GROMACS .gro file of C-alpha atoms in nm:
model
  186
    1MET     CA    1  10.790   7.679  12.464
    2GLN     CA    2  10.702   8.014  12.330
    3ASP     CA    3  11.042   8.121  12.246
    4TRP     CA    4  11.043   7.908  11.922
    5MET     CA    5  10.720   8.060  11.829
    6HIS     CA    6  10.858   8.405  11.859
    7TYR     CA    7  11.092   8.319  11.576
    8ALA     CA    8  10.893   8.058  11.382
    9ILE     CA    9  10.588   8.282  11.275
   10PRO     CA   10  10.796   8.550  11.119
   11ALA     CA   11  11.023   8.287  10.954
   12VAL     CA   12  10.703   8.130  10.804
   13LEU     CA   13  10.561   8.466  10.678
   14ILE     CA   14  10.922   8.538  10.519
   15CYS     CA   15  10.922   8.211  10.364
   16PHE     CA   16  10.575   8.252  10.225
   17PHE     CA   17  10.664   8.601  10.073
   18ILE     CA   18  10.993   8.467   9.919
   19TYR     CA   19  10.786   8.186   9.769
   20ARG     CA   20  10.533   8.435   9.625
   21ARG     CA   21  10.804   8.675   9.487
   22THR     CA   22  10.988   8.382   9.326
   23LYS     CA   23  10.661   8.263   9.158
   24ARG     CA   24  10.608   8.624   9.042
   25THR     CA   25  10.962   8.675   8.928
   26ILE     CA   26  11.045   8.360   8.736
   27GLY     CA   27  10.838   8.261   8.429
   28PHE     CA   28  10.567   8.395   8.228
   29GLN     CA   29  10.345   8.643   8.419
   30LYS     CA   30   9.983   8.739   8.328
   31LEU     CA   31   9.962   9.088   8.179
   32ALA     CA   32   9.708   9.249   8.412
   33LYS     CA   33   9.673   9.614   8.365
   34GLY     CA   34   9.514   9.676   8.701
   35ARG     CA   35   9.786   9.496   8.894
   36LEU     CA   36  10.062   9.675   8.688
   37LYS     CA   37   9.915  10.026   8.736
   38PHE     CA   38   9.891   9.940   9.123
   39ARG     CA   39  10.239   9.824   9.133
   40LEU     CA   40  10.367  10.125   8.934
   41THR     CA   41  10.206  10.366   9.177
   42LEU     CA   42  10.324  10.166   9.465
   43PHE     CA   43  10.679  10.171   9.373
   44SER     CA   44  10.661  10.540   9.272
   45ILE     CA   45  10.520  10.650   9.609
   46LEU     CA   46  10.779  10.438   9.796
   47GLY     CA   47  11.060  10.575   9.593
   48ILE     CA   48  10.956  10.922   9.655
   49ALA     CA   49  10.902  10.871  10.022
   50ILE     CA   50  11.247  10.707  10.065
   51PHE     CA   51  11.407  10.986   9.845
   52LEU     CA   52  11.248  11.264  10.073
   53LEU     CA   53  11.359  11.079  10.391
   54GLY     CA   54  11.719  11.091  10.248
   55PHE     CA   55  11.730  11.466  10.330
   56VAL     CA   56  11.818  11.347  10.680
   57HIS     CA   57  12.138  11.203  10.547
   58PRO     CA   58  12.220  11.390  10.235
   59ILE     CA   59  12.548  11.188  10.173
   60HIS     CA   60  12.341  10.895  10.076
   61PHE     CA   61  12.208  11.056   9.775
   62ILE     CA   62  12.510  10.913   9.600
   63GLY     CA   63  12.383  10.556   9.689
   64TYR     CA   64  12.040  10.668   9.551
   65LEU     CA   65  12.179  10.796   9.220
   66ILE     CA   66  12.383  10.472   9.162
   67GLY     CA   67  12.091  10.261   9.250
   68LEU     CA   68  11.887  10.462   9.002
   69ALA     CA   69  12.134  10.429   8.726
   70ALA     CA   70  12.185  10.045   8.786
   71GLY     CA   71  11.797  10.006   8.800
   72VAL     CA   72  11.763  10.185   8.478
   73GLY     CA   73  12.032   9.980   8.322
   74LEU     CA   74  11.879   9.666   8.436
   75GLY     CA   75  11.520   9.766   8.322
   76LEU     CA   76  11.645   9.866   7.969
   77THR     CA   77  11.805   9.526   7.946
   78ALA     CA   78  11.481   9.370   8.051
   79ILE     CA   79  11.277   9.549   7.816
   80ARG     CA   80  11.517   9.450   7.547
   81HIS     CA   81  11.447   9.072   7.621
   82THR     CA   82  11.086   9.093   7.707
   83ARG     CA   83  10.854   8.832   7.537
   84PHE     CA   84  10.489   8.836   7.509
   85GLU     CA   85  10.264   8.527   7.451
   86HIS     CA   86   9.899   8.492   7.399
   87ARG     CA   87   9.723   8.217   7.578
   88ALA     CA   88   9.361   8.129   7.607
   89ASP     CA   89   9.298   8.354   7.911
   90GLY     CA   90   9.499   8.662   7.781
   91TRP     CA   91   9.854   8.804   7.724
   92TYR     CA   92  10.157   8.696   7.938
   93TYR     CA   93  10.506   8.841   7.943
   94ARG     CA   94  10.855   8.747   8.071
   95THR     CA   95  11.193   8.885   8.046
   96HIS     CA   96  11.533   8.694   8.034
   97LEU     CA   97  11.579   8.447   8.303
   98TRP     CA   98  11.912   8.596   8.425
   99ILE     CA   99  11.744   8.941   8.473
  100GLU     CA  100  11.450   8.776   8.678
  101ILE     CA  101  11.713   8.603   8.876
  102ALA     CA  102  11.901   8.920   8.930
  103VAL     CA  103  11.613   9.097   9.048
  104LEU     CA  104  11.508   8.809   9.279
  105VAL     CA  105  11.866   8.800   9.418
  106LEU     CA  106  11.859   9.167   9.494
  107PHE     CA  107  11.524   9.128   9.675
  108LEU     CA  108  11.631   8.834   9.886
  109GLY     CA  109  11.969   8.969   9.953
  110ARG     CA  110  11.810   9.294  10.087
  111ILE     CA  111  11.605   9.066  10.331
  112ILE     CA  112  11.892   8.858  10.436
  113TYR     CA  113  12.099   9.161  10.482
  114ARG     CA  114  11.853   9.340  10.700
  115VAL     CA  115  11.780   9.022  10.915
  116ALA     CA  116  12.150   8.962  10.979
  117PHE     CA  117  12.206   9.326  11.053
  118ILE     CA  118  11.934   9.302  11.321
  119ALA     CA  119  12.039   8.968  11.449
  120LEU     CA  120  12.416   9.099  11.478
  121SER     CA  121  12.351   9.439  11.616
  122PRO     CA  122  12.505   9.479  11.950
  123ASN     CA  123  12.211   9.704  12.076
  124PRO     CA  124  11.883   9.569  11.901
  125SER     CA  125  11.684   9.786  12.134
  126SER     CA  126  11.824  10.094  11.937
  127LEU     CA  127  11.657   9.970  11.618
  128ASN     CA  128  11.315  10.142  11.631
  129PRO     CA  129  11.091   9.962  11.335
  130ALA     CA  130  10.860  10.265  11.355
  131ASP     CA  131  11.143  10.489  11.247
  132PRO     CA  132  11.106  10.558  10.869
  133THR     CA  133  11.443  10.685  10.849
  134GLN     CA  134  11.586  10.339  10.935
  135PHE     CA  135  11.565  10.263  10.558
  136THR     CA  136  11.787  10.557  10.475
  137LYS     CA  137  12.067  10.511  10.731
  138ASP     CA  138  12.261  10.269  10.520
  139PRO     CA  139  12.375  10.396  10.161
  140VAL     CA  140  12.415  10.034  10.042
  141THR     CA  141  12.068   9.929  10.140
  142ALA     CA  142  11.910  10.249   9.994
  143GLY     CA  143  12.102  10.203   9.675
  144VAL     CA  144  11.971   9.839   9.641
  145PHE     CA  145  11.636   9.983   9.711
  146PHE     CA  146  11.659  10.239   9.432
  147ILE     CA  147  11.781   9.964   9.191
  148ILE     CA  148  11.461   9.780   9.247
  149VAL     CA  149  11.234  10.067   9.251
  150SER     CA  150  11.373  10.229   8.920
  151TYR     CA  151  11.378   9.887   8.767
  152TYR     CA  152  11.020   9.819   8.831
  153ILE     CA  153  10.904  10.185   8.753
  154LEU     CA  154  11.072  10.154   8.411
  155PHE     CA  155  10.970   9.800   8.338
  156PHE     CA  156  10.602   9.818   8.447
  157GLY     CA  157  10.581  10.145   8.252
  158TYR     CA  158  10.700   9.959   7.942
  159LEU     CA  159  10.436   9.685   8.009
  160LEU     CA  160  10.159   9.910   8.037
  161ARG     CA  161  10.259  10.099   7.706
  162GLU     CA  162  10.316   9.775   7.527
  163GLU     CA  163   9.986   9.640   7.652
  164THR     CA  164   9.794   9.891   7.456
  165LYS     CA  165   9.972   9.772   7.151
  166LEU     CA  166   9.890   9.402   7.172
  167ASP     CA  167   9.621   9.252   6.973
  168PRO     CA  168   9.331   9.154   7.176
  169ASP     CA  169   9.201   8.913   6.905
  170ALA     CA  170   9.525   8.709   6.865
  171THR     CA  171   9.456   8.347   6.859
  172LEU     CA  172   9.676   8.066   7.008
  173SER     CA  173   9.791   7.982   6.653
  174ASN     CA  174   9.996   8.307   6.647
  175THR     CA  175  10.236   8.168   6.907
  176SER     CA  176  10.485   7.909   6.797
  177ASN     CA  177  10.663   7.869   7.129
  178SER     CA  178  10.754   8.037   7.456
  179GLU     CA  179  11.084   8.167   7.338
  180SER     CA  180  10.963   8.303   6.984
  181SER     CA  181  10.631   8.466   7.119
  182ALA     CA  182  10.381   8.641   6.933
  183HIS     CA  183  10.400   9.002   7.000
  184THR     CA  184  10.122   9.124   6.769
  185VAL     CA  185  10.086   9.496   6.741
  186LYS     CA  186   9.780   9.685   6.616
   0.00000   0.00000   0.00000
């Protein structure tokens, strides 16, 4: 009876996090300065921590560098396609749909890969979740992590910089539709 609960609770939590991430990734998102600063700080700290843990396996720095370069490319593409829209309750932003989907696929693929790796491991007791170097033992996983980290650091930094340029007095009449949004700069 309790065996299924052992798997059901984590599965429900994972599904909830996937739903939240999907909702936050696709479509217009409210431009909230405090939330962006928090996320930028969080991703910066995580990136530095994983980078420093990489000294345990220095060969993985190649994966880190490839991930950083790919994340910067993805971020620059996202910046080029970002649209802003003013609504009654503030400014909203969104980037190109395919970029949003690519980031979501990277995030979900990383979760699925990790769950499959643990499930198919011949000796799951050797996987210590408290060991922080677990994240740096696989160069592909570390590379994907750095794609996501560098993308979000670049993109959130851009959003914070653009937020200061947006006109707070813009009215709803300034926006014609969601694709050709009103990016009003002071």
